[in-house]
Amino acid sequence: MEIKLLSEVKRFIKEDKICPKCSFPKELCMCANLEAENQNIKILIEKRRWGKIVTVVKFKGDFNVNLDDLSTKSKKKCASGGTYRNNTIEIQGDHRLKLKKLLIQEGFTKENIIIEDLFKKKR
């Protein structure tokens, strides 16, 4: 018996054993590893008006994270004010190391978190 259509293949394999993103069996699925490689987090500090320092956490890639909750946790951890907008979290003051530890505790991989040591001026 020759199977020509993907829908016929899916009938022979149970739906719960197939990854919904890549349509491969879950034993062969590489979606989680590919997503983790595409995720990138940069932590840097910027100098704002009147010499104020702000720690900025930029999320690049597909993250299934509620940034509002993560922003609240980071503000409590650093005991400082801040906000989030457009896949970035901004915290008042220099809190790069504290935020890296918090992100690792929240389940982000250590290799994808990059701390930049240079000041960037926002104009």
PDB file of C-alpha atoms in Angstrom:
ATOM      1  CA  MET A   1       0.000   0.000   0.000  1.00  0.00           C
ATOM      2  CA  GLU A   2       1.473   3.339  -1.061  1.00  0.00           C
ATOM      3  CA  ILE A   3       0.807   6.494   0.960  1.00  0.00           C
ATOM      4  CA  LYS A   4       0.932   9.693  -1.071  1.00  0.00           C
ATOM      5  CA  LEU A   5      -0.663  12.373   1.101  1.00  0.00           C
ATOM      6  CA  LEU A   6       0.409  13.738   4.463  1.00  0.00           C
ATOM      7  CA  SER A   7      -3.156  13.425   5.694  1.00  0.00           C
ATOM      8  CA  GLU A   8      -3.019   9.668   5.042  1.00  0.00           C
ATOM      9  CA  VAL A   9       0.228   9.446   7.013  1.00  0.00           C
ATOM     10  CA  LYS A  10      -1.358  11.282   9.928  1.00  0.00           C
ATOM     11  CA  ARG A  11      -4.200   8.778   9.969  1.00  0.00           C
ATOM     12  CA  PHE A  12      -1.721   5.960  10.556  1.00  0.00           C
ATOM     13  CA  ILE A  13       0.167   7.824  13.290  1.00  0.00           C
ATOM     14  CA  LYS A  14      -1.674   9.094  16.328  1.00  0.00           C
ATOM     15  CA  GLU A  15      -2.099  12.868  16.381  1.00  0.00           C
ATOM     16  CA  ASP A  16      -0.750  13.205  19.939  1.00  0.00           C
ATOM     17  CA  LYS A  17       2.628  11.812  18.827  1.00  0.00           C
ATOM     18  CA  ILE A  18       3.151  14.475  16.130  1.00  0.00           C
ATOM     19  CA  CYS A  19       4.554  17.956  16.757  1.00  0.00           C
ATOM     20  CA  PRO A  20       2.005  20.577  15.617  1.00  0.00           C
ATOM     21  CA  LYS A  21       4.735  22.982  14.417  1.00  0.00           C
ATOM     22  CA  CYS A  22       6.984  20.812  12.269  1.00  0.00           C
ATOM     23  CA  SER A  23       4.741  17.757  11.667  1.00  0.00           C
ATOM     24  CA  PHE A  24       7.519  15.364  12.675  1.00  0.00           C
ATOM     25  CA  PRO A  25       7.095  12.695  15.352  1.00  0.00           C
ATOM     26  CA  LYS A  26       7.819  14.128  18.806  1.00  0.00           C
ATOM     27  CA  GLU A  27      10.842  11.833  19.195  1.00  0.00           C
ATOM     28  CA  LEU A  28      12.448  13.536  16.157  1.00  0.00           C
ATOM     29  CA  CYS A  29      11.162  17.065  16.831  1.00  0.00           C
ATOM     30  CA  MET A  30      13.790  19.807  16.944  1.00  0.00           C
ATOM     31  CA  CYS A  31      11.481  22.816  17.392  1.00  0.00           C
ATOM     32  CA  ALA A  32      12.446  23.542  21.001  1.00  0.00           C
ATOM     33  CA  ASN A  33      16.169  23.502  20.209  1.00  0.00           C
ATOM     34  CA  LEU A  34      15.726  25.716  17.149  1.00  0.00           C
ATOM     35  CA  GLU A  35      13.622  28.210  19.088  1.00  0.00           C
ATOM     36  CA  ALA A  36      16.211  28.404  21.865  1.00  0.00           C
ATOM     37  CA  GLU A  37      18.974  29.129  19.346  1.00  0.00           C
ATOM     38  CA  ASN A  38      16.965  31.967  17.802  1.00  0.00           C
ATOM     39  CA  GLN A  39      16.294  33.601  21.170  1.00  0.00           C
ATOM     40  CA  ASN A  40      18.678  36.302  22.254  1.00  0.00           C
ATOM     41  CA  ILE A  41      18.628  38.551  25.321  1.00  0.00           C
ATOM     42  CA  LYS A  42      20.869  41.619  25.583  1.00  0.00           C
ATOM     43  CA  ILE A  43      21.351  43.475  28.839  1.00  0.00           C
ATOM     44  CA  LEU A  44      22.926  46.909  28.528  1.00  0.00           C
ATOM     45  CA  ILE A  45      22.966  50.268  30.233  1.00  0.00           C
ATOM     46  CA  GLU A  46      22.051  53.575  28.636  1.00  0.00           C
ATOM     47  CA  LYS A  47      22.681  57.098  29.777  1.00  0.00           C
ATOM     48  CA  ARG A  48      19.563  59.250  29.628  1.00  0.00           C
ATOM     49  CA  ARG A  49      18.796  62.877  30.385  1.00  0.00           C
ATOM     50  CA  TRP A  50      20.708  64.573  33.178  1.00  0.00           C
ATOM     51  CA  GLY A  51      23.126  61.622  33.390  1.00  0.00           C
ATOM     52  CA  LYS A  52      20.564  59.097  34.644  1.00  0.00           C
ATOM     53  CA  ILE A  53      21.491  55.440  34.045  1.00  0.00           C
ATOM     54  CA  VAL A  54      18.904  52.922  32.832  1.00  0.00           C
ATOM     55  CA  THR A  55      19.378  49.158  32.478  1.00  0.00           C
ATOM     56  CA  VAL A  56      17.731  47.883  29.292  1.00  0.00           C
ATOM     57  CA  VAL A  57      16.876  44.225  28.650  1.00  0.00           C
ATOM     58  CA  LYS A  58      16.165  43.559  24.950  1.00  0.00           C
ATOM     59  CA  PHE A  59      14.427  40.342  23.903  1.00  0.00           C
ATOM     60  CA  LYS A  60      15.069  39.221  20.314  1.00  0.00           C
ATOM     61  CA  GLY A  61      13.321  36.166  18.918  1.00  0.00           C
ATOM     62  CA  ASP A  62      10.105  34.364  19.802  1.00  0.00           C
ATOM     63  CA  PHE A  63       9.513  34.376  23.531  1.00  0.00           C
ATOM     64  CA  ASN A  64       6.408  32.951  25.160  1.00  0.00           C
ATOM     65  CA  VAL A  65       6.841  35.176  28.192  1.00  0.00           C
ATOM     66  CA  ASN A  66       4.541  37.734  29.735  1.00  0.00           C
ATOM     67  CA  LEU A  67       6.823  40.779  29.825  1.00  0.00           C
ATOM     68  CA  ASP A  68       4.465  42.600  32.182  1.00  0.00           C
ATOM     69  CA  ASP A  69       4.944  39.936  34.879  1.00  0.00           C
ATOM     70  CA  LEU A  70       8.677  39.713  34.208  1.00  0.00           C
ATOM     71  CA  SER A  71       8.946  43.505  34.431  1.00  0.00           C
ATOM     72  CA  THR A  72       7.153  43.489  37.780  1.00  0.00           C
ATOM     73  CA  LYS A  73       9.457  40.767  39.137  1.00  0.00           C
ATOM     74  CA  SER A  74      12.549  42.592  37.945  1.00  0.00           C
ATOM     75  CA  LYS A  75      11.429  45.884  39.512  1.00  0.00           C
ATOM     76  CA  LYS A  76      10.845  44.113  42.829  1.00  0.00           C
ATOM     77  CA  LYS A  77      14.197  42.302  42.642  1.00  0.00           C
ATOM     78  CA  CYS A  78      16.088  45.529  41.930  1.00  0.00           C
ATOM     79  CA  ALA A  79      13.944  47.718  44.229  1.00  0.00           C
ATOM     80  CA  SER A  80      13.669  50.263  41.461  1.00  0.00           C
ATOM     81  CA  GLY A  81      11.170  51.724  39.013  1.00  0.00           C
ATOM     82  CA  GLY A  82      10.908  50.799  35.378  1.00  0.00           C
ATOM     83  CA  THR A  83       8.701  49.902  32.441  1.00  0.00           C
ATOM     84  CA  TYR A  84       8.391  47.591  29.466  1.00  0.00           C
ATOM     85  CA  ARG A  85       7.605  48.332  25.843  1.00  0.00           C
ATOM     86  CA  ASN A  86       8.319  46.781  22.446  1.00  0.00           C
ATOM     87  CA  ASN A  87      10.065  43.621  23.745  1.00  0.00           C
ATOM     88  CA  THR A  88      12.295  45.614  26.101  1.00  0.00           C
ATOM     89  CA  ILE A  89      12.314  46.053  29.856  1.00  0.00           C
ATOM     90  CA  GLU A  90      13.810  49.249  31.265  1.00  0.00           C
ATOM     91  CA  ILE A  91      14.885  49.470  34.925  1.00  0.00           C
ATOM     92  CA  GLN A  92      16.227  52.632  36.549  1.00  0.00           C
ATOM     93  CA  GLY A  93      19.850  52.265  37.661  1.00  0.00           C
ATOM     94  CA  ASP A  94      22.625  49.778  36.879  1.00  0.00           C
ATOM     95  CA  HIS A  95      21.247  46.283  37.664  1.00  0.00           C
ATOM     96  CA  ARG A  96      22.819  44.136  34.937  1.00  0.00           C
ATOM     97  CA  LEU A  97      24.030  41.279  37.142  1.00  0.00           C
ATOM     98  CA  LYS A  98      20.838  41.110  39.213  1.00  0.00           C
ATOM     99  CA  LEU A  99      18.724  40.940  36.064  1.00  0.00           C
ATOM    100  CA  LYS A 100      20.888  38.195  34.567  1.00  0.00           C
ATOM    101  CA  LYS A 101      20.453  36.098  37.728  1.00  0.00           C
ATOM    102  CA  LEU A 102      16.703  36.731  37.666  1.00  0.00           C
ATOM    103  CA  LEU A 103      16.411  35.670  34.012  1.00  0.00           C
ATOM    104  CA  ILE A 104      18.324  32.457  34.720  1.00  0.00           C
ATOM    105  CA  GLN A 105      16.009  31.735  37.664  1.00  0.00           C
ATOM    106  CA  GLU A 106      13.012  32.290  35.374  1.00  0.00           C
ATOM    107  CA  GLY A 107      14.265  29.556  33.035  1.00  0.00           C
ATOM    108  CA  PHE A 108      16.154  31.390  30.298  1.00  0.00           C
ATOM    109  CA  THR A 109      19.366  29.742  29.118  1.00  0.00           C
ATOM    110  CA  LYS A 110      22.606  31.249  30.356  1.00  0.00           C
ATOM    111  CA  GLU A 111      24.236  31.126  26.915  1.00  0.00           C
ATOM    112  CA  ASN A 112      21.545  33.316  25.318  1.00  0.00           C
ATOM    113  CA  ILE A 113      21.957  36.183  27.808  1.00  0.00           C
ATOM    114  CA  ILE A 114      24.585  38.729  26.778  1.00  0.00           C
ATOM    115  CA  ILE A 115      25.712  41.597  28.998  1.00  0.00           C
ATOM    116  CA  GLU A 116      27.170  44.572  27.130  1.00  0.00           C
ATOM    117  CA  ASP A 117      29.601  46.684  29.127  1.00  0.00           C
ATOM    118  CA  LEU A 118      29.488  49.804  26.997  1.00  0.00           C
ATOM    119  CA  PHE A 119      27.360  52.874  27.654  1.00  0.00           C
ATOM    120  CA  LYS A 120      24.930  53.716  24.919  1.00  0.00           C
ATOM    121  CA  LYS A 121      23.518  57.219  24.741  1.00  0.00           C
ATOM    122  CA  LYS A 122      19.895  57.475  23.741  1.00  0.00           C
ATOM    123  CA  ARG A 123      19.213  60.599  21.745  1.00  0.00           C
TER     124      ARG A 123
END
